Coordinates of C-alpha atoms in Angstrom, one line a residue:
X223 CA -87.0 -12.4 24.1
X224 CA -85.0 -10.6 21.1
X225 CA -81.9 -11.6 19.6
X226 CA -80.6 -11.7 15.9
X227 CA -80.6 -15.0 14.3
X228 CA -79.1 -13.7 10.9
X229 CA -77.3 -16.9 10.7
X230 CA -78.0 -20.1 12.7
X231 CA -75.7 -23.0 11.9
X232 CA -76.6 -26.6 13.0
X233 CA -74.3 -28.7 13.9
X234 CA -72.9 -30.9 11.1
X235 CA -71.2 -33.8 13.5
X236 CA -72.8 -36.5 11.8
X237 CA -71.7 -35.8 8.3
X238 CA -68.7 -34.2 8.1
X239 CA -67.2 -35.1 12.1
X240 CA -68.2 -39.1 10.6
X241 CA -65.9 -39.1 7.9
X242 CA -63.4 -38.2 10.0
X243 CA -64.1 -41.2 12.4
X244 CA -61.7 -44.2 13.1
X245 CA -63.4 -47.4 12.8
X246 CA -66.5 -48.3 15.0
X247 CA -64.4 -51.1 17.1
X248 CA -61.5 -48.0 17.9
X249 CA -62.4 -45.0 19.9
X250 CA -60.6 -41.8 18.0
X251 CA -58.4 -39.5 19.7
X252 CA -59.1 -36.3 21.1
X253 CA -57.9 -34.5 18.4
X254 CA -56.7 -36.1 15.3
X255 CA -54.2 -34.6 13.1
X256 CA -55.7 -33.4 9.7
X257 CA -53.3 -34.6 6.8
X258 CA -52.9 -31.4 4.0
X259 CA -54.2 -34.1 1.3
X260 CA -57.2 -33.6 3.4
X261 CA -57.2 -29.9 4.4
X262 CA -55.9 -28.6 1.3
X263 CA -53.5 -26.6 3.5
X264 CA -50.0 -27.1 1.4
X265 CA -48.8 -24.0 2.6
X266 CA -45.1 -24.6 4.6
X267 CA -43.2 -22.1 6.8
X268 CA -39.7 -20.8 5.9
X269 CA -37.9 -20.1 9.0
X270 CA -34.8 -19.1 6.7
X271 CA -32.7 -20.7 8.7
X272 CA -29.0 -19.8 8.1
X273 CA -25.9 -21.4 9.3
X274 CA -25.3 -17.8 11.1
X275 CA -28.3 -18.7 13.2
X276 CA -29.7 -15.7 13.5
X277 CA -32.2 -15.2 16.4
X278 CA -35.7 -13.8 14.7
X279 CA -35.2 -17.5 12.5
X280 CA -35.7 -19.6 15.6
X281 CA -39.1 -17.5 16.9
X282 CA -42.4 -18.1 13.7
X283 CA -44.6 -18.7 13.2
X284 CA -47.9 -17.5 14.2
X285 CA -51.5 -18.0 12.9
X286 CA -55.0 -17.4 13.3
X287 CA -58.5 -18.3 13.3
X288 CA -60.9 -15.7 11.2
X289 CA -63.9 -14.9 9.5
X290 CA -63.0 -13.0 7.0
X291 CA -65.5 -13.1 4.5
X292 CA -68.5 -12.6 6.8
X293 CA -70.0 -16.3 6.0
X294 CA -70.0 -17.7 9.5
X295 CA -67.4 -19.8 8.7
X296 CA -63.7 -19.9 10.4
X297 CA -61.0 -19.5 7.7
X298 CA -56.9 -19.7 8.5
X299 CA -54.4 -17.5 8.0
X300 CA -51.2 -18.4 8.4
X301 CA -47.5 -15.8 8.7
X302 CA -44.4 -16.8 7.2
X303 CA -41.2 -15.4 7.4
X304 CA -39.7 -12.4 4.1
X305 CA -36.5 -10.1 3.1
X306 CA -35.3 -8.1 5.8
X307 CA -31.4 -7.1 6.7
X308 CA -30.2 -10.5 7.1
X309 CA -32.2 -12.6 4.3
X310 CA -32.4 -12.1 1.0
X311 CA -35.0 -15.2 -0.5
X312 CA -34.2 -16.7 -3.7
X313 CA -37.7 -17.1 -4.3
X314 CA -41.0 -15.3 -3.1
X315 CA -42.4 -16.1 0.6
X316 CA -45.6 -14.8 1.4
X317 CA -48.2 -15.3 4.2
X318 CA -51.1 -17.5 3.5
X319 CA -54.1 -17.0 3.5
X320 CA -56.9 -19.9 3.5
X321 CA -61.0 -19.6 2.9
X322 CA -63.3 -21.9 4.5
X323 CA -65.1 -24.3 1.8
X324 CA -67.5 -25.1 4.0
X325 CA -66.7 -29.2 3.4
X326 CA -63.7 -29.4 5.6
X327 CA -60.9 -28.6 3.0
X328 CA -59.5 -24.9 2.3
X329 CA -58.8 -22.9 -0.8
X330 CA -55.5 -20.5 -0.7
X331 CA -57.0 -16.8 -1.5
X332 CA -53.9 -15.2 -0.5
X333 CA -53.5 -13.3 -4.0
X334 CA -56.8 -12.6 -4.7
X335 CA -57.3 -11.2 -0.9
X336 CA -54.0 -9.1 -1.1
X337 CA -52.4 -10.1 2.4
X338 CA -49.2 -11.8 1.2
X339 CA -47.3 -9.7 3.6
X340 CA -43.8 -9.3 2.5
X341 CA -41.8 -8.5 5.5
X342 CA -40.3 -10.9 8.1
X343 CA -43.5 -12.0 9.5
X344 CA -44.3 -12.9 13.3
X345 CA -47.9 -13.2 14.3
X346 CA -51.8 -11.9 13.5
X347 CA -53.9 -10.4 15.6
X348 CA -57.8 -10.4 14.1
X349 CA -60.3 -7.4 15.1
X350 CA -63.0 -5.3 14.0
X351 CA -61.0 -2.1 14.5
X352 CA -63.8 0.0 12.5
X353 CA -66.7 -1.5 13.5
X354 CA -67.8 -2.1 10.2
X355 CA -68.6 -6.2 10.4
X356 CA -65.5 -7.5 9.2
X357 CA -62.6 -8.4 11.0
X358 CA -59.3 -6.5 9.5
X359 CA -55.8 -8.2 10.7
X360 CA -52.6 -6.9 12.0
X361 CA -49.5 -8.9 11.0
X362 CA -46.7 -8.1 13.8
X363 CA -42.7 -8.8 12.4
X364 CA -39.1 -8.3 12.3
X365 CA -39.1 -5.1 10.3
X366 CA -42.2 -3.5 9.1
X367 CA -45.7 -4.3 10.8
X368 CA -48.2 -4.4 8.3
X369 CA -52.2 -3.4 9.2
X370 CA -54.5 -4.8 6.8
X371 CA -58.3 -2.8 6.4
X372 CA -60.7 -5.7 5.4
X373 CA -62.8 -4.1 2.3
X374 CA -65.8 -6.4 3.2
X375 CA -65.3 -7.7 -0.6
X376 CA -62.8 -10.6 -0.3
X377 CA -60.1 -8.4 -0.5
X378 CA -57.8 -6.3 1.9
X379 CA -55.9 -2.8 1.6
X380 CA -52.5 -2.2 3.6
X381 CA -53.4 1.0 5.3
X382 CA -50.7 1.3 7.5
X383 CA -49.3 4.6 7.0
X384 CA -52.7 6.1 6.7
X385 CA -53.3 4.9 9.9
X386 CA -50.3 5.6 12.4
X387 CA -49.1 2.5 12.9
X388 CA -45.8 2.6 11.2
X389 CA -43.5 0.6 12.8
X390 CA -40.2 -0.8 12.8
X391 CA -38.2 -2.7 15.0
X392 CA -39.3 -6.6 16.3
X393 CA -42.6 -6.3 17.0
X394 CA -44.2 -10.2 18.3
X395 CA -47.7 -10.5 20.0
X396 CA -50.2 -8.1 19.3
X397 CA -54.3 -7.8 20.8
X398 CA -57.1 -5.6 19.9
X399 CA -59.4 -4.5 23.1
X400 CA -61.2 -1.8 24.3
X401 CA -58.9 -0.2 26.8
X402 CA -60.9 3.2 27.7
X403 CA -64.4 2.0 27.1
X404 CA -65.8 4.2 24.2
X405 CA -67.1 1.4 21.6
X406 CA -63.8 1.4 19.3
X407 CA -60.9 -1.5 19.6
X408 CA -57.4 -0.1 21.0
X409 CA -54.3 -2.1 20.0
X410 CA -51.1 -3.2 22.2
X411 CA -48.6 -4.6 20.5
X412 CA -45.9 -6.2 21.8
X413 CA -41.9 -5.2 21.5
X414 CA -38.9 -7.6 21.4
X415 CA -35.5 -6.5 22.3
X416 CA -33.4 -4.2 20.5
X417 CA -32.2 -6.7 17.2
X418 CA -29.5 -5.1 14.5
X419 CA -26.6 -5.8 12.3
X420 CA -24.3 -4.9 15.1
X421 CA -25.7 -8.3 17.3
X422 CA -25.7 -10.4 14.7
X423 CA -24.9 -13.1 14.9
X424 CA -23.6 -14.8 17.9
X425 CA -20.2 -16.2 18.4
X426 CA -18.9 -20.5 17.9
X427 CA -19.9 -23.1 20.6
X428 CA -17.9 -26.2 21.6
X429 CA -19.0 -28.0 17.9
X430 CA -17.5 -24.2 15.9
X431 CA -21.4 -23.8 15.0
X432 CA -23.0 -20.9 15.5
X433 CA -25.4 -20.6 17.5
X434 CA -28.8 -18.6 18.7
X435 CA -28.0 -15.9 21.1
X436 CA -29.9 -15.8 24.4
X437 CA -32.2 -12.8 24.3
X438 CA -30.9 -12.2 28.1
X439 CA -27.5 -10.6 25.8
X440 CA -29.8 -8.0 24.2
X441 CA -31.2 -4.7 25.5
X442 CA -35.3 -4.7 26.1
X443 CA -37.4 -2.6 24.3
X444 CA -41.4 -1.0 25.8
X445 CA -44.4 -1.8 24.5
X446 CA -46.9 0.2 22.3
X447 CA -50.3 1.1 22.9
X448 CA -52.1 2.8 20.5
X449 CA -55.9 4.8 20.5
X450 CA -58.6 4.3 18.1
X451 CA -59.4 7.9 17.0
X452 CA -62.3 6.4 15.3
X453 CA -61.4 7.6 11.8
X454 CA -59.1 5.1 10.8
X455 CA -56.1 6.3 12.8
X456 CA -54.7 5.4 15.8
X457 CA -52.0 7.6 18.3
X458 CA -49.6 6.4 20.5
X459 CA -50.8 6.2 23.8
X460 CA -48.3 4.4 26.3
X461 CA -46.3 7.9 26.1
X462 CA -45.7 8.7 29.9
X463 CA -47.1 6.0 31.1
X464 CA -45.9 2.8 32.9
X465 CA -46.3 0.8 29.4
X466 CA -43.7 3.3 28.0
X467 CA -41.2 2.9 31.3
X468 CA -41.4 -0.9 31.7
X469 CA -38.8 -2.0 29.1
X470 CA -39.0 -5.8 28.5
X471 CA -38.9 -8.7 25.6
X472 CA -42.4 -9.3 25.4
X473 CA -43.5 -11.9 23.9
X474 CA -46.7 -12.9 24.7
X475 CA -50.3 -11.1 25.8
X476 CA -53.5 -11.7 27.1
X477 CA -56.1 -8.8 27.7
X478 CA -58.2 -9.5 30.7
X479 CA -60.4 -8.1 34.0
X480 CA -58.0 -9.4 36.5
X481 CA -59.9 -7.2 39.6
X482 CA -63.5 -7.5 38.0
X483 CA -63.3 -3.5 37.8
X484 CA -64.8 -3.3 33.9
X485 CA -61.6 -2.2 32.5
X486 CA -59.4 -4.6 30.6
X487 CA -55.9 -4.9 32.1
X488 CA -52.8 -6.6 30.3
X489 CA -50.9 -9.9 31.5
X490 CA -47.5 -9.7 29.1
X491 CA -44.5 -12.5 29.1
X492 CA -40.8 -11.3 29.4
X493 CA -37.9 -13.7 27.7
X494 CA -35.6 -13.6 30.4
X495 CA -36.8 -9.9 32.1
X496 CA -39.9 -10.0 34.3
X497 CA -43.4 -10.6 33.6
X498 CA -46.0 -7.2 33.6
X499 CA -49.1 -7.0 34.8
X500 CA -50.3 -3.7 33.3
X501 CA -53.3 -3.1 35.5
X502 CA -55.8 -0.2 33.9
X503 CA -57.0 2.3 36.0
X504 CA -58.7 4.3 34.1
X505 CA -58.3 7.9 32.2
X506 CA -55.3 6.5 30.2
X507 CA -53.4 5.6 33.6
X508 CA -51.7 1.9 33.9
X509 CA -50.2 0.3 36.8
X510 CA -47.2 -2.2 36.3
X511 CA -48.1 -4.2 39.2
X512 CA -46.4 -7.4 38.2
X513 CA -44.4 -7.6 41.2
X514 CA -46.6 -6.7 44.0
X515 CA -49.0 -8.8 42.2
X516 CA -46.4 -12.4 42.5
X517 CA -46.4 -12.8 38.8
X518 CA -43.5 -10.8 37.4
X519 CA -40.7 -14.0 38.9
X520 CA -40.9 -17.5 39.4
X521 CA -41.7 -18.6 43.2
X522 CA -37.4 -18.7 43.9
X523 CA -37.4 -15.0 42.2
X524 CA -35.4 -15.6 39.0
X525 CA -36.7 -14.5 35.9
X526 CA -37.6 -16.4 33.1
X527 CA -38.0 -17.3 29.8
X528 CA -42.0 -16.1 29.3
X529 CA -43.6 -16.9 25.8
X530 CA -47.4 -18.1 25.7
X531 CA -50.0 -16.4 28.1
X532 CA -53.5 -16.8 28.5
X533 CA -56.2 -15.7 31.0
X534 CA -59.6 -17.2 32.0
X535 CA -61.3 -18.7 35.0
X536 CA -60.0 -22.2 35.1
X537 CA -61.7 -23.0 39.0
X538 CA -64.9 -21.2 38.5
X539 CA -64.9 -18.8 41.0
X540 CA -65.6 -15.6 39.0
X541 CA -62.2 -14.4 38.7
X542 CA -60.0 -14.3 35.8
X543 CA -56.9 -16.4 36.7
X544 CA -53.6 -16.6 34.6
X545 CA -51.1 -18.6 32.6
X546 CA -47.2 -18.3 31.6
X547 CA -45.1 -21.2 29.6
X548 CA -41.6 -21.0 29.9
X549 CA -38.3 -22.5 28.9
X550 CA -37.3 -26.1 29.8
X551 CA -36.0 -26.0 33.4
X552 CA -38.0 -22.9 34.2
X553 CA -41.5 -24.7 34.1
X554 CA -44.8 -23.5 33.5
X555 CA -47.2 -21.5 36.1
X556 CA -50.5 -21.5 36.6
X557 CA -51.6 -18.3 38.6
X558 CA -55.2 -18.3 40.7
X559 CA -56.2 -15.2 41.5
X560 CA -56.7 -14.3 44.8
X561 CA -59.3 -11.2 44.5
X562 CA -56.5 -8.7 45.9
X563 CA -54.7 -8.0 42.7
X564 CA -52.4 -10.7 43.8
X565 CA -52.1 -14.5 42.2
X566 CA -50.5 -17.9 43.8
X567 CA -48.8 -20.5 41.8
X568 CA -50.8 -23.4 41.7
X569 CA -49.2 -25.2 38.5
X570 CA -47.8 -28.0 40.6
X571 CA -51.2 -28.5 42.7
X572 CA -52.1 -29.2 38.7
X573 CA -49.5 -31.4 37.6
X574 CA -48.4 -28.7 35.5
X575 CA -45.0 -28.0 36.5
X576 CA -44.0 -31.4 36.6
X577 CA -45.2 -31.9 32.9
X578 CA -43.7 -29.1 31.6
X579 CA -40.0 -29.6 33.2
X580 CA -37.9 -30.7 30.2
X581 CA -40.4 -28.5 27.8
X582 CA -40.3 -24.9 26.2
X583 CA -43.7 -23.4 25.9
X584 CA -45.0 -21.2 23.2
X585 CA -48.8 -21.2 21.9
X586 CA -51.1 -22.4 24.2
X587 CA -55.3 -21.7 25.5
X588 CA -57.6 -22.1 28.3
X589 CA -60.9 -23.7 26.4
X590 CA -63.3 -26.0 27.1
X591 CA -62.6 -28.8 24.4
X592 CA -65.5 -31.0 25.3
X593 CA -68.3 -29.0 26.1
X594 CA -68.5 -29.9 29.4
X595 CA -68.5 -26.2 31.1
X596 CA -65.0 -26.4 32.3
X597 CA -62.1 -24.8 31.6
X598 CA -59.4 -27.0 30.0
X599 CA -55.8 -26.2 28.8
X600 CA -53.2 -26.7 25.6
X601 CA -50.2 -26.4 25.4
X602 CA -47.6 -26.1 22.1
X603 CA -44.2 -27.1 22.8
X604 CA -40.8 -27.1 21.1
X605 CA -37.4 -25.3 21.9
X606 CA -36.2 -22.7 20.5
X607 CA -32.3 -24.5 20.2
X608 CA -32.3 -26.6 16.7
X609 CA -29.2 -28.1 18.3
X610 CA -29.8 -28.4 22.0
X611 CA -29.8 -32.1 21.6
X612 CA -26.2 -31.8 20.5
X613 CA -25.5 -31.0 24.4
X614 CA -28.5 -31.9 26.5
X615 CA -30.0 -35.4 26.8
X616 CA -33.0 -35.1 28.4
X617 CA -33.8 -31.7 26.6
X618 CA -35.4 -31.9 22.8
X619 CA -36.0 -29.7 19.9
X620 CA -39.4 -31.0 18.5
X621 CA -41.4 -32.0 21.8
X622 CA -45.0 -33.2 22.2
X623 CA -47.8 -31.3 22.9
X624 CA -49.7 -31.4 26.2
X625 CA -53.6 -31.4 27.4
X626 CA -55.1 -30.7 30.6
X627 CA -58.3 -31.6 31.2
X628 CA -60.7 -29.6 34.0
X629 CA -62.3 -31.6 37.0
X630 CA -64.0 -29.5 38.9
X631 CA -61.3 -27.2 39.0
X632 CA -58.1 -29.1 39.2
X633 CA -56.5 -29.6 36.1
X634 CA -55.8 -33.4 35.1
X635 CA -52.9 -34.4 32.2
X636 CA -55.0 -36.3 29.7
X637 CA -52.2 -36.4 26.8
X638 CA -51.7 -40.0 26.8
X639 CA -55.2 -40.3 25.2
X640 CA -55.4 -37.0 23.2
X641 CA -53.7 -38.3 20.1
X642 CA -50.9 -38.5 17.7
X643 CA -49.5 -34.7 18.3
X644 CA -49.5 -35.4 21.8
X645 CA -47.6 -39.3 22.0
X646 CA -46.0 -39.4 18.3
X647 CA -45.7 -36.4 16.2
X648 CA -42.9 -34.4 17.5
X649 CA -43.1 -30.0 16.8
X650 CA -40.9 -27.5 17.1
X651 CA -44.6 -25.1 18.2
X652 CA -44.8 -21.8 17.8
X653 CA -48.2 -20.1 17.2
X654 CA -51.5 -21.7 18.7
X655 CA -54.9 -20.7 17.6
X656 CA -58.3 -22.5 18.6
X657 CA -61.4 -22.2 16.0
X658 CA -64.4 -24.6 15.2
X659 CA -63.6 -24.4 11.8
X660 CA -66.2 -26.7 10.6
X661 CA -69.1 -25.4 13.0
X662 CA -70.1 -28.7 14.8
X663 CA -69.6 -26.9 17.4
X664 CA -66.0 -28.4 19.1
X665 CA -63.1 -26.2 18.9
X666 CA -60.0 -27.3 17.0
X667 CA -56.7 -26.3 17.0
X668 CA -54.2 -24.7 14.4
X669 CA -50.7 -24.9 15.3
X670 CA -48.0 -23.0 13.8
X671 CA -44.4 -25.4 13.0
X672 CA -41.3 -23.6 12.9
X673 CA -39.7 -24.4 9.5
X674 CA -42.4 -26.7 8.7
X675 CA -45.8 -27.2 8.1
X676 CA -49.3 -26.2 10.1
X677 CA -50.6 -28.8 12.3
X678 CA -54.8 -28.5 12.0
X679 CA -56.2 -30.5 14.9
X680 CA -59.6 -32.1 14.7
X681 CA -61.4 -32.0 17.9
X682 CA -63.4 -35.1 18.2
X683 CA -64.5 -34.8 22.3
X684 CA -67.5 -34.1 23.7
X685 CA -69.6 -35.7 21.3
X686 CA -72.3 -36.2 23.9
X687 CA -72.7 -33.0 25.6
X688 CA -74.3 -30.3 24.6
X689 CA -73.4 -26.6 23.6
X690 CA -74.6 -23.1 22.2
X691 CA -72.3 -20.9 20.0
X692 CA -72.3 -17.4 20.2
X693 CA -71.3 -14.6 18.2
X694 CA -71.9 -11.0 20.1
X695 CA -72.2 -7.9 18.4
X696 CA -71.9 -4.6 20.1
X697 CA -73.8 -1.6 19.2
X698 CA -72.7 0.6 21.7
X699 CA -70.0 -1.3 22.9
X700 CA -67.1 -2.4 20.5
X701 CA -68.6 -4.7 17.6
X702 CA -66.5 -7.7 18.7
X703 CA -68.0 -7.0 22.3
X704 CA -64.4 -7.6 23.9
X705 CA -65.1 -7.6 27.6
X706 CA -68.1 -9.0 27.5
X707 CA -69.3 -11.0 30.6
X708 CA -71.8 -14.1 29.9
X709 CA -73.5 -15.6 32.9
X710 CA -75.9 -18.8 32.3
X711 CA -77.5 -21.9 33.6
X712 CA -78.0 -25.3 32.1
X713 CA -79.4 -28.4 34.5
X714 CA -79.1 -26.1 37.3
X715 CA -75.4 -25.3 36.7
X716 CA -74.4 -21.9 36.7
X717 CA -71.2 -21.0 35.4
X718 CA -69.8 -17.7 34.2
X719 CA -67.2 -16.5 31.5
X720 CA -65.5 -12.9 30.2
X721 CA -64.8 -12.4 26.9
X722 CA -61.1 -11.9 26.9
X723 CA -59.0 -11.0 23.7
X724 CA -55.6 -12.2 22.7
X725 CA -53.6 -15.0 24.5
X726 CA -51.5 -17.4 23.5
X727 CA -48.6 -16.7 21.6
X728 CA -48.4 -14.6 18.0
X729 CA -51.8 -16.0 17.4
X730 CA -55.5 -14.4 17.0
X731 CA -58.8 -17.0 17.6
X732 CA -62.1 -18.0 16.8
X733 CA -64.5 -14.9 18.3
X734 CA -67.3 -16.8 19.0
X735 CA -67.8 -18.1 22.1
X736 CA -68.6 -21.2 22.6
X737 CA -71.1 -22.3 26.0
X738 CA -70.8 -26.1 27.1
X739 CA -74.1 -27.4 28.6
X740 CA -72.4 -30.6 29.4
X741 CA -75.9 -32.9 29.8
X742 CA -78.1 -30.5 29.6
X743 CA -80.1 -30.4 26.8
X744 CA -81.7 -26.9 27.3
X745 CA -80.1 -23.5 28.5
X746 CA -82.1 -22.4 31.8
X747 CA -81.5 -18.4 31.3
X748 CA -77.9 -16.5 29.8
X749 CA -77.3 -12.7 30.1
X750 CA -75.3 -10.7 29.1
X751 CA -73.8 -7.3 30.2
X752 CA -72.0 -5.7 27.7
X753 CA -69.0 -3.7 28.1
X754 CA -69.2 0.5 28.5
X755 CA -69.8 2.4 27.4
X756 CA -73.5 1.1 27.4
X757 CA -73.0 -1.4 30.4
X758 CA -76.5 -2.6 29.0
X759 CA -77.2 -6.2 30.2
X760 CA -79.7 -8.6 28.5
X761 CA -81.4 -11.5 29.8
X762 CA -82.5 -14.5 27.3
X763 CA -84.5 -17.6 28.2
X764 CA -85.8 -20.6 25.3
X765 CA -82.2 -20.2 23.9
X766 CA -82.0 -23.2 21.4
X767 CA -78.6 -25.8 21.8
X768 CA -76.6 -27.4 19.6
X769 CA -76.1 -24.6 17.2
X770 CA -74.7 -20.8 16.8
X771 CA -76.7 -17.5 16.7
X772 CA -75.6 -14.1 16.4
X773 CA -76.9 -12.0 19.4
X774 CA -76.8 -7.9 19.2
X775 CA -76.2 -5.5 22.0
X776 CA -79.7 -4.4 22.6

């Protein structure tokens, strides 16, 4: 056996997850909402909120789970809104930036590190688009996308006019993968509709308040994808292709093998146009296959109001299955892939549809919160309307979140026991990120608030099962070893996952993957085939449990 153990991190439940216990006679939530006396998170979004009401206000923020100091350790960072042609602040607003202490709380770098941003900030996507160890950050926005280099010194340079990417525009999602195979990370970044002074803003309603337009009254815009040159640049690469001719609103993307073919495809959500399935076919060719594949419409064919995606195989049966949240009325879906490059609806065979009719989804990710080898589900909630209660009853602005737990492949609501952000505290969610950011080995959750402050989630499940935390490294394949597919037993239970990138909704998480044993106290074998261009696969036995290791392509 040979693998990397640069840095092997027990897990530190019984210090630092102990303090954070209720008292022994009270079993503690789920997840437990971290106070910013606690976290030393003070940081608040400004959603400049006008009484124009103009639409870009109602859409941050989003956040994200990184490493970016290289110390095994998951720090935040967090995108707020800036000047652009409709808001002028009367005092600085900058982006937020928060290192890892190690000890549970977090220290604002932002200065020191350089990433304030500047610009009407949306969301963050993390990747290691140079291969150099250290993950450099893309920070999508109304107005000018900024690409931060990480200098691997504590510090980052804005390089984006050195490297292509200049763009204007409304740019939302974003995710790094490897779209053609050849070891480097390719961006898409997602395009909102066509937003200028001569929309703005949107006419009275009954109350003579303005309102926020519906994006259905503005034109759609394509997507961008753009090629790694490999020198620190990056070209356009939709141009003439069915990325380029599918105009939408995208909002939200998820990169993913939906026909097990080794190429990543793309799942992206619509606001009120049609969902794309952009399937990859090799040699710089996509496919918009949304229709064909029953994803593009709800089951009645209407479009919707798509924001938060993910992708990952919730049933177990070694094919990557989908996720779409939607506006209240339109409910959620939950496609199962069928192995044909076609999906079925199965949200309301998982309570999911009837959950999620009065709500408005945004962030949300398939993950297995307690370690049991299952995939679970979140969801972040909140409508985009500040004053929708002014004319709907059963319709609110700040809504709770929801959970799903996984048995044996049907989803089960679990919320009622999941904790105060899922029965009390009440969010107008927009960005959802999952990270274990104090390495005991349970993934937590970040939430971005529109107009208020971060949500930080303590995950306090699964304190009884087992787990191994990985963090891949490709050699030949890209560094962050996107596409990767892990295969393992533990007790006899063999389970598989792929390394997807993206998801949610303006938000960039944890890279490490995270393997729940469950019971098992001992991992019976994992390999691992890398993506191409090696397509090397490696097979480990002995693995230890209960901690992380880093693992290198061999």
């Amino acid at each position: 056996m040979s693998f990397s153990t640069r840095r092997s991190f027990l897990a530190s439940a019984a210090g630092f997850a102990a303090s954070r216990l209720a008292p022994a006679a009270l079993t503690p939530p789920i997840f437990e909402n971290v106070p910013p006396e606690k976290s030393g998170i003070t940081w608040v979004h400004d959603n400049a909120m006008s009484p124009d009401r103009y639409l870009p206000e109602s859409m941050g923020p989003g956040c994200a789970f990184l490493d970016y100091d290289n110390d095994g350790w998951m720090d935040i960072y967090l995108v707020n809104s800036g000047p652009c042609d409709f808001f002028k602040p009367d005092k600085p607003i900058r982006n937020a930036l928060y290192k890892n202490n190690r000890d549970g709380t977090f220290t604002d770098v932002t200065e020191r590190a350089g990433v304030a941003g500047g610009t009407f900030g949306m969301g963050a996507a993390a990747g290691d688009y140079d291969n150099d160890g250290f993950p450099d950050l893309l920070v999508t926005a109304y107005g000018r996308t900024i690409l931060y280099r990480n200098n691997g010194n504590g510090t980052f340079t804005d390089v984006t006019e050195k490297s292509g990417l200049r763009m204007t525009g409304w740019t939302t999602s974003a995710v790094w993968f490897d779209y053609d195979n050849d070891g480097r990370l390719d961006l898409f970044i997602c395009s909102f509709v066509d937003y200028g002074r001569q929309h703005l803003p949107c006419g009275d309603n009954k109350l003579g308040l303005k309102y926020y337009c519906i994006p259905r009254l503005f034109q759609p815009t394509h997507s961008f994808l753009y090629h790694n040159n490999g020198d620190g640049t990056f070209t356009e690469a939709s141009r003439g292709t069915d990325i380029e001719r599918a105009l939408g609103k995208g909002l939200g993307v998820v990169a993913t093998d939906v026909n097990n073919d080794g190429r990543m495809d793309l799942f992206v959500a619509n606001d009120t146009v049609q969902n794309f399935l952009f399937l990859n076919r090799g040699n710089g060719k996509w496919e918009e296959a949304g229709v064909s594949a029953e994803v593009a419409f709800s089951e009645n064919g209407q479009t919707r109001s798509g924001m938060g995606v993910d992708s990952a195989d919730f049933d177990g049966d070694g094919w990557q299955d989908l996720f779409v949240a939607n506006i209240d009325r339109e409910m959620y879906s939950l496609y199962k892939n069928k192995h044909d490059e076609t999906f079925a609806d199965v949200a309301f065979a998982n309570g999911v549809a009837q959950a999620t009719r009065t709500l408005s989804g945004w962030g949300l990710k398939f993950f297995d919160y307690d370690n049991d080898g299952l995939i679970d589900l979140i969801l972040g909630n909140g409508h985009p309307d500040d004053m929708v209660e002014r004319y709907s009853t059963q319709v609110k602005y700040r809504e709770p979140m929801l959970l799903f737990h996984n048995e044996n492949g049907r989803l089960r609501n679990v919320s009622a026991d999941a904790g105060p952000a899922f029965t009390g505290t009440q969010l107008a969610a927009r960005g959802l990120a999952v990270g274990d950011y104090d390495n005991d080995g349970r993934l937590d959750v970040l939430v971005g608030d529109n107009g208020g402050a971060p949500l930080l989630l303590h995950n306090n499940a699964g304190t009884a099962n087992h787990w191994l935390g990985l963090k891949l490294v490709g050699t030949r394949a890209n560094r962050d070893a996107v596409g990767a597919r892990l295969t393992w037993s533990a007790g006899g239970v063999r389970r598989t996952r792929l390394k997807n990138a993206g998801g949610s909704y303006l938000s960039s998480h944890d890279p490490r993957e995270i393997l729940g044993l469950g019971s098992a106290n001992k991992i019976d074998w994992l390999e691992i085939r890398w993506p191409a261009p090696s397509k090397q696969v490696d097979r480990y036995t002995d693995l230890p449990v209960d901690r992380y290791m880093e693992i290198k392509e061999k």
